[in-house]
Amino acid sequence: MRVAIFSIKRYDRSALASANQARHDLTFFETRLTADTAGLAAGHGAVCAFVNDVLDRECVARLAEVGVRHIALRSAGFNHLDRAAAAEHGLTASRVPAYSPHAVAEHAVGMILALNRQYHRAFNRVREGNFALDGLLGFDLAGKTVGVVGTGTIGAVFSRIMAGFGCTVLASDPAWNDELAGVAQYVDLPELLESSDIISLHCPLTPETHHLIDASALGRMRPGVMLINTSRGALVDTAAAIAALKSGRLGYLGLDVYEEEADLFFEDLSNQVIQDDVFSRLLTFPNVLITGHQGFFTREALDSIAETTISNLTAVETGEAAAWVPGVEPQKTTA
Ligand code: NAI
């Protein structure tokens, strides 16, 4: 199948080429997939998109118009795809439902350790010959309560790691994960917010979870709480988080994702003036740590994403079952 691959970087190009073994005819585009760039996919049966590609109604319609039949997402999340529009145009879509959940879970744990013990600040101090410890005081993780919002693949791994630190793990998820019996205790979200010293978000972005952490949720949290978001930026109302940082309600904030990250992340903007004043304000806090959506970025995860993406494309071509995006599966034909 001819596949137009968007938002490609050197690292995932080599992972995809190696998983492909010349099975499909891949065309690589560095540009993001949007309604404006969708025309580049003309002549291709499928497109392959990443998390900050904008697969809105307009883009999907344009893809259908130029003959694309399948959208292969090389991500677990599918909030950037207008599924209703894809279904209306008769397009199918696949995704990578699980790839090294350890990559994201371990990154979340890394953010907790860095924020708590201030590795990022200590690194700079020591390089400048400043060995003073003032301002670096942390706390023992053992004995603290960690709230995990979403205990699917990644949240479950994260819960086990935190239990291993000696933390009490509270979990909130409409679907309980039986494998976490003895590891996490399920409570409702308000109780989790009120009882946790550290809160980590591992649920998908949906209309229901948009701004799940808003001013009212932040108001329920313990003063000085640590909030970690490695899931999707819009789970957190950034303006409310900034207000909570200023008031001291939020004691630490670790973000691997950001509401408006599409215009920033994955690019080298070091020679440009950042136009996003909200993001720039976040960078001024000593107790905020931001990484640029790198939770997934391990060798194991890249290889696994590439392999599942190529096998999804092969399944689409041969009529077998791919890892379909819910609601955008092939229509069943009646005999
Ligand atoms: P998953 O689908 O295995 O688990 C998600 C869990 O969230 C499910 O158990 C679901 O029932 C639960 N959930 C849904 N609505 C909820 C709500 N309102 N409150 C609490 N829980 C709710 O997904 P997985 O693989 O664990 O990924 C989680 C999220 O991590 C993804 O949706 C994606 O946004 C993000 N992610 C981030 C990456 C990064 O590089 N930073 C990489 C991969 C995923």
PDB file of N, CA and C in Angstrom, residues 65-126:
ATOM      1  N   GLU A  65     -11.312  13.108  -0.139  1.00  0.00           N
ATOM      2  CA  GLU A  65     -11.404  13.685  -1.493  1.00  0.00           C
ATOM      3  C   GLU A  65     -10.216  13.278  -2.367  1.00  0.00           C
ATOM      4  N   VAL A  66      -9.020  13.183  -1.755  1.00  0.00           N
ATOM      5  CA  VAL A  66      -7.833  12.839  -2.563  1.00  0.00           C
ATOM      6  C   VAL A  66      -7.598  11.329  -2.615  1.00  0.00           C
ATOM      7  N   GLY A  67      -8.557  10.552  -2.091  1.00  0.00           N
ATOM      8  CA  GLY A  67      -8.505   9.101  -2.290  1.00  0.00           C
ATOM      9  C   GLY A  67      -7.949   8.278  -1.135  1.00  0.00           C
ATOM     10  N   VAL A  68      -7.705   8.921   0.004  1.00  0.00           N
ATOM     11  CA  VAL A  68      -7.203   8.154   1.155  1.00  0.00           C
ATOM     12  C   VAL A  68      -8.342   7.322   1.739  1.00  0.00           C
ATOM     13  N   ARG A  69      -8.069   6.046   2.094  1.00  0.00           N
ATOM     14  CA  ARG A  69      -9.106   5.172   2.641  1.00  0.00           C
ATOM     15  C   ARG A  69      -8.841   4.813   4.105  1.00  0.00           C
ATOM     16  N   HIS A  70      -7.585   4.975   4.540  1.00  0.00           N
ATOM     17  CA  HIS A  70      -7.248   4.537   5.903  1.00  0.00           C
ATOM     18  C   HIS A  70      -6.319   5.547   6.584  1.00  0.00           C
ATOM     19  N   ILE A  71      -6.562   5.716   7.890  1.00  0.00           N
ATOM     20  CA  ILE A  71      -5.714   6.587   8.711  1.00  0.00           C
ATOM     21  C   ILE A  71      -5.039   5.715   9.766  1.00  0.00           C
ATOM     22  N   ALA A  72      -3.729   5.609   9.687  1.00  0.00           N
ATOM     23  CA  ALA A  72      -2.979   4.813  10.678  1.00  0.00           C
ATOM     24  C   ALA A  72      -2.358   5.776  11.686  1.00  0.00           C
ATOM     25  N   LEU A  73      -2.892   5.773  12.893  1.00  0.00           N
ATOM     26  CA  LEU A  73      -2.325   6.641  13.937  1.00  0.00           C
ATOM     27  C   LEU A  73      -1.164   5.909  14.582  1.00  0.00           C
ATOM     28  N   ARG A  74      -0.015   6.562  14.672  1.00  0.00           N
ATOM     29  CA  ARG A  74       1.090   5.897  15.376  1.00  0.00           C
ATOM     30  C   ARG A  74       1.136   6.407  16.818  1.00  0.00           C
ATOM     31  N   SER A  75      -0.007   6.340  17.475  1.00  0.00           N
ATOM     32  CA  SER A  75      -0.166   6.742  18.878  1.00  0.00           C
ATOM     33  C   SER A  75      -1.264   5.889  19.491  1.00  0.00           C
ATOM     34  N   ALA A  76      -1.299   5.892  20.832  1.00  0.00           N
ATOM     35  CA  ALA A  76      -2.391   5.200  21.540  1.00  0.00           C
ATOM     36  C   ALA A  76      -3.622   6.106  21.552  1.00  0.00           C
ATOM     37  N   GLY A  77      -3.414   7.385  21.879  1.00  0.00           N
ATOM     38  CA  GLY A  77      -4.521   8.346  21.944  1.00  0.00           C
ATOM     39  C   GLY A  77      -5.068   8.650  20.559  1.00  0.00           C
ATOM     40  N   PHE A  78      -6.381   8.916  20.489  1.00  0.00           N
ATOM     41  CA  PHE A  78      -6.979   9.239  19.187  1.00  0.00           C
ATOM     42  C   PHE A  78      -7.856  10.491  19.281  1.00  0.00           C
ATOM     43  N   ASN A  79      -7.595  11.325  20.309  1.00  0.00           N
ATOM     44  CA  ASN A  79      -8.384  12.536  20.501  1.00  0.00           C
ATOM     45  C   ASN A  79      -8.183  13.546  19.370  1.00  0.00           C
ATOM     46  N   HIS A  80      -7.103  13.400  18.592  1.00  0.00           N
ATOM     47  CA  HIS A  80      -6.836  14.350  17.502  1.00  0.00           C
ATOM     48  C   HIS A  80      -7.525  13.948  16.199  1.00  0.00           C
ATOM     49  N   LEU A  81      -8.316  12.873  16.231  1.00  0.00           N
ATOM     50  CA  LEU A  81      -9.042  12.418  15.040  1.00  0.00           C
ATOM     51  C   LEU A  81     -10.536  12.650  15.231  1.00  0.00           C
ATOM     52  N   ASP A  82     -11.170  13.320  14.266  1.00  0.00           N
ATOM     53  CA  ASP A  82     -12.627  13.454  14.286  1.00  0.00           C
ATOM     54  C   ASP A  82     -13.200  12.134  13.763  1.00  0.00           C
ATOM     55  N   ARG A  83     -13.526  11.262  14.715  1.00  0.00           N
ATOM     56  CA  ARG A  83     -13.937   9.903  14.343  1.00  0.00           C
ATOM     57  C   ARG A  83     -15.258   9.890  13.586  1.00  0.00           C
ATOM     58  N   ALA A  84     -16.176  10.779  13.986  1.00  0.00           N
ATOM     59  CA  ALA A  84     -17.478  10.821  13.305  1.00  0.00           C
ATOM     60  C   ALA A  84     -17.274  11.196  11.846  1.00  0.00           C
ATOM     61  N   ALA A  85     -16.405  12.178  11.606  1.00  0.00           N
ATOM     62  CA  ALA A  85     -16.153  12.612  10.224  1.00  0.00           C
ATOM     63  C   ALA A  85     -15.519  11.471   9.429  1.00  0.00           C
ATOM     64  N   ALA A  86     -14.566  10.770  10.045  1.00  0.00           N
ATOM     65  CA  ALA A  86     -13.903   9.660   9.339  1.00  0.00           C
ATOM     66  C   ALA A  86     -14.931   8.592   8.973  1.00  0.00           C
ATOM     67  N   ALA A  87     -15.804   8.251   9.923  1.00  0.00           N
ATOM     68  CA  ALA A  87     -16.822   7.221   9.654  1.00  0.00           C
ATOM     69  C   ALA A  87     -17.769   7.680   8.543  1.00  0.00           C
ATOM     70  N   GLU A  88     -18.158   8.954   8.591  1.00  0.00           N
ATOM     71  CA  GLU A  88     -19.069   9.476   7.549  1.00  0.00           C
ATOM     72  C   GLU A  88     -18.458   9.383   6.156  1.00  0.00           C
ATOM     73  N   HIS A  89     -17.138   9.562   6.068  1.00  0.00           N
ATOM     74  CA  HIS A  89     -16.471   9.517   4.760  1.00  0.00           C
ATOM     75  C   HIS A  89     -16.038   8.095   4.394  1.00  0.00           C
ATOM     76  N   GLY A  90     -16.392   7.126   5.246  1.00  0.00           N
ATOM     77  CA  GLY A  90     -16.065   5.726   4.949  1.00  0.00           C
ATOM     78  C   GLY A  90     -14.596   5.389   5.127  1.00  0.00           C
ATOM     79  N   LEU A  91     -13.870   6.212   5.901  1.00  0.00           N
ATOM     80  CA  LEU A  91     -12.463   5.900   6.174  1.00  0.00           C
ATOM     81  C   LEU A  91     -12.379   5.005   7.405  1.00  0.00           C
ATOM     82  N   THR A  92     -11.387   4.141   7.427  1.00  0.00           N
ATOM     83  CA  THR A  92     -11.117   3.380   8.644  1.00  0.00           C
ATOM     84  C   THR A  92      -9.884   3.987   9.309  1.00  0.00           C
ATOM     85  N   ALA A  93      -9.716   3.673  10.595  1.00  0.00           N
ATOM     86  CA  ALA A  93      -8.541   4.189  11.302  1.00  0.00           C
ATOM     87  C   ALA A  93      -8.025   3.139  12.274  1.00  0.00           C
ATOM     88  N   SER A  94      -6.714   3.071  12.364  1.00  0.00           N
ATOM     89  CA  SER A  94      -6.078   2.148  13.317  1.00  0.00           C
ATOM     90  C   SER A  94      -5.158   2.953  14.225  1.00  0.00           C
ATOM     91  N   ARG A  95      -4.714   2.320  15.293  1.00  0.00           N
ATOM     92  CA  ARG A  95      -3.831   3.007  16.249  1.00  0.00           C
ATOM     93  C   ARG A  95      -2.882   1.989  16.867  1.00  0.00           C
ATOM     94  N   VAL A  96      -2.076   2.448  17.803  1.00  0.00           N
ATOM     95  CA  VAL A  96      -1.143   1.552  18.504  1.00  0.00           C
ATOM     96  C   VAL A  96      -1.602   1.517  19.954  1.00  0.00           C
ATOM     97  N   PRO A  97      -2.514   0.587  20.288  1.00  0.00           N
ATOM     98  CA  PRO A  97      -3.164   0.667  21.595  1.00  0.00           C
ATOM     99  C   PRO A  97      -2.195   0.519  22.763  1.00  0.00           C
ATOM    100  N   ALA A  98      -1.168  -0.272  22.596  1.00  0.00           N
ATOM    101  CA  ALA A  98      -0.240  -0.446  23.723  1.00  0.00           C
ATOM    102  C   ALA A  98       1.165  -0.620  23.185  1.00  0.00           C
ATOM    103  N   TYR A  99       2.068   0.208  23.664  1.00  0.00           N
ATOM    104  CA  TYR A  99       3.479   0.043  23.311  1.00  0.00           C
ATOM    105  C   TYR A  99       4.246   0.452  24.539  1.00  0.00           C
ATOM    106  N   SER A 100       5.098  -0.367  24.990  1.00  0.00           N
ATOM    107  CA  SER A 100       5.854  -0.092  26.205  1.00  0.00           C
ATOM    108  C   SER A 100       5.166   0.894  27.146  1.00  0.00           C
ATOM    109  N   PRO A 101       4.173   0.431  27.907  1.00  0.00           N
ATOM    110  CA  PRO A 101       3.578   1.320  28.910  1.00  0.00           C
ATOM    111  C   PRO A 101       4.619   1.780  29.919  1.00  0.00           C
ATOM    112  N   HIS A 102       5.745   1.022  29.981  1.00  0.00           N
ATOM    113  CA  HIS A 102       6.818   1.385  30.918  1.00  0.00           C
ATOM    114  C   HIS A 102       7.401   2.739  30.560  1.00  0.00           C
ATOM    115  N   ALA A 103       7.479   3.031  29.257  1.00  0.00           N
ATOM    116  CA  ALA A 103       8.108   4.292  28.822  1.00  0.00           C
ATOM    117  C   ALA A 103       7.421   5.480  29.491  1.00  0.00           C
ATOM    118  N   VAL A 104       6.102   5.557  29.400  1.00  0.00           N
ATOM    119  CA  VAL A 104       5.380   6.721  29.937  1.00  0.00           C
ATOM    120  C   VAL A 104       5.327   6.651  31.467  1.00  0.00           C
ATOM    121  N   ALA A 105       5.060   5.462  31.995  1.00  0.00           N
ATOM    122  CA  ALA A 105       4.966   5.319  33.460  1.00  0.00           C
ATOM    123  C   ALA A 105       6.288   5.711  34.117  1.00  0.00           C
ATOM    124  N   GLU A 106       7.396   5.243  33.528  1.00  0.00           N
ATOM    125  CA  GLU A 106       8.703   5.545  34.125  1.00  0.00           C
ATOM    126  C   GLU A 106       9.024   7.032  33.978  1.00  0.00           C
ATOM    127  N   HIS A 107       8.566   7.642  32.897  1.00  0.00           N
ATOM    128  CA  HIS A 107       8.802   9.087  32.738  1.00  0.00           C
ATOM    129  C   HIS A 107       8.042   9.863  33.813  1.00  0.00           C
ATOM    130  N   ALA A 108       6.829   9.441  34.101  1.00  0.00           N
ATOM    131  CA  ALA A 108       6.044  10.099  35.156  1.00  0.00           C
ATOM    132  C   ALA A 108       6.767   9.970  36.498  1.00  0.00           C
ATOM    133  N   VAL A 109       7.302   8.779  36.769  1.00  0.00           N
ATOM    134  CA  VAL A 109       8.036   8.577  38.026  1.00  0.00           C
ATOM    135  C   VAL A 109       9.283   9.467  38.048  1.00  0.00           C
ATOM    136  N   GLY A 110       9.954   9.559  36.899  1.00  0.00           N
ATOM    137  CA  GLY A 110      11.138  10.423  36.794  1.00  0.00           C
ATOM    138  C   GLY A 110      10.786  11.872  37.120  1.00  0.00           C
ATOM    139  N   MET A 111       9.635  12.308  36.655  1.00  0.00           N
ATOM    140  CA  MET A 111       9.224  13.699  36.933  1.00  0.00           C
ATOM    141  C   MET A 111       8.976  13.893  38.426  1.00  0.00           C
ATOM    142  N   ILE A 112       8.387  12.887  39.061  1.00  0.00           N
ATOM    143  CA  ILE A 112       8.131  12.977  40.510  1.00  0.00           C
ATOM    144  C   ILE A 112       9.453  13.108  41.264  1.00  0.00           C
ATOM    145  N   LEU A 113      10.410  12.240  40.915  1.00  0.00           N
ATOM    146  CA  LEU A 113      11.701  12.267  41.610  1.00  0.00           C
ATOM    147  C   LEU A 113      12.421  13.595  41.358  1.00  0.00           C
ATOM    148  N   ALA A 114      12.387  14.057  40.115  1.00  0.00           N
ATOM    149  CA  ALA A 114      13.097  15.303  39.776  1.00  0.00           C
ATOM    150  C   ALA A 114      12.477  16.496  40.502  1.00  0.00           C
ATOM    151  N   LEU A 115      11.133  16.562  40.510  1.00  0.00           N
ATOM    152  CA  LEU A 115      10.479  17.690  41.177  1.00  0.00           C
ATOM    153  C   LEU A 115      10.718  17.643  42.686  1.00  0.00           C
ATOM    154  N   ASN A 116      10.648  16.445  43.243  1.00  0.00           N
ATOM    155  CA  ASN A 116      10.796  16.300  44.691  1.00  0.00           C
ATOM    156  C   ASN A 116      12.215  16.640  45.139  1.00  0.00           C
ATOM    157  N   ARG A 117      13.221  16.034  44.446  1.00  0.00           N
ATOM    158  CA  ARG A 117      14.608  16.210  44.891  1.00  0.00           C
ATOM    159  C   ARG A 117      15.350  17.255  44.061  1.00  0.00           C
ATOM    160  N   GLN A 118      14.624  17.857  43.107  1.00  0.00           N
ATOM    161  CA  GLN A 118      15.151  19.007  42.350  1.00  0.00           C
ATOM    162  C   GLN A 118      16.442  18.688  41.603  1.00  0.00           C
ATOM    163  N   TYR A 119      16.479  17.559  40.931  1.00  0.00           N
ATOM    164  CA  TYR A 119      17.690  17.156  40.188  1.00  0.00           C
ATOM    165  C   TYR A 119      18.088  18.210  39.158  1.00  0.00           C
ATOM    166  N   HIS A 120      17.061  18.803  38.513  1.00  0.00           N
ATOM    167  CA  HIS A 120      17.346  19.768  37.449  1.00  0.00           C
ATOM    168  C   HIS A 120      18.066  21.000  37.999  1.00  0.00           C
ATOM    169  N   ARG A 121      17.695  21.405  39.209  1.00  0.00           N
ATOM    170  CA  ARG A 121      18.340  22.578  39.806  1.00  0.00           C
ATOM    171  C   ARG A 121      19.703  22.200  40.384  1.00  0.00           C
ATOM    172  N   ALA A 122      19.754  21.000  41.002  1.00  0.00           N
ATOM    173  CA  ALA A 122      21.018  20.549  41.593  1.00  0.00           C
ATOM    174  C   ALA A 122      22.083  20.396  40.500  1.00  0.00           C
ATOM    175  N   PHE A 123      21.698  19.900  39.354  1.00  0.00           N
ATOM    176  CA  PHE A 123      22.622  19.706  38.229  1.00  0.00           C
ATOM    177  C   PHE A 123      23.297  21.038  37.875  1.00  0.00           C
ATOM    178  N   ASN A 124      22.485  22.081  37.750  1.00  0.00           N
ATOM    179  CA  ASN A 124      23.044  23.388  37.377  1.00  0.00           C
ATOM    180  C   ASN A 124      23.891  23.976  38.497  1.00  0.00           C
ATOM    181  N   ARG A 125      23.420  23.811  39.743  1.00  0.00           N
ATOM    182  CA  ARG A 125      24.169  24.380  40.875  1.00  0.00           C
ATOM    183  C   ARG A 125      25.571  23.795  40.949  1.00  0.00           C
ATOM    184  N   VAL A 126      25.639  22.466  40.896  1.00  0.00           N
ATOM    185  CA  VAL A 126      26.933  21.795  41.068  1.00  0.00           C
ATOM    186  C   VAL A 126      27.880  22.193  39.943  1.00  0.00           C
TER     187      VAL A 126
END
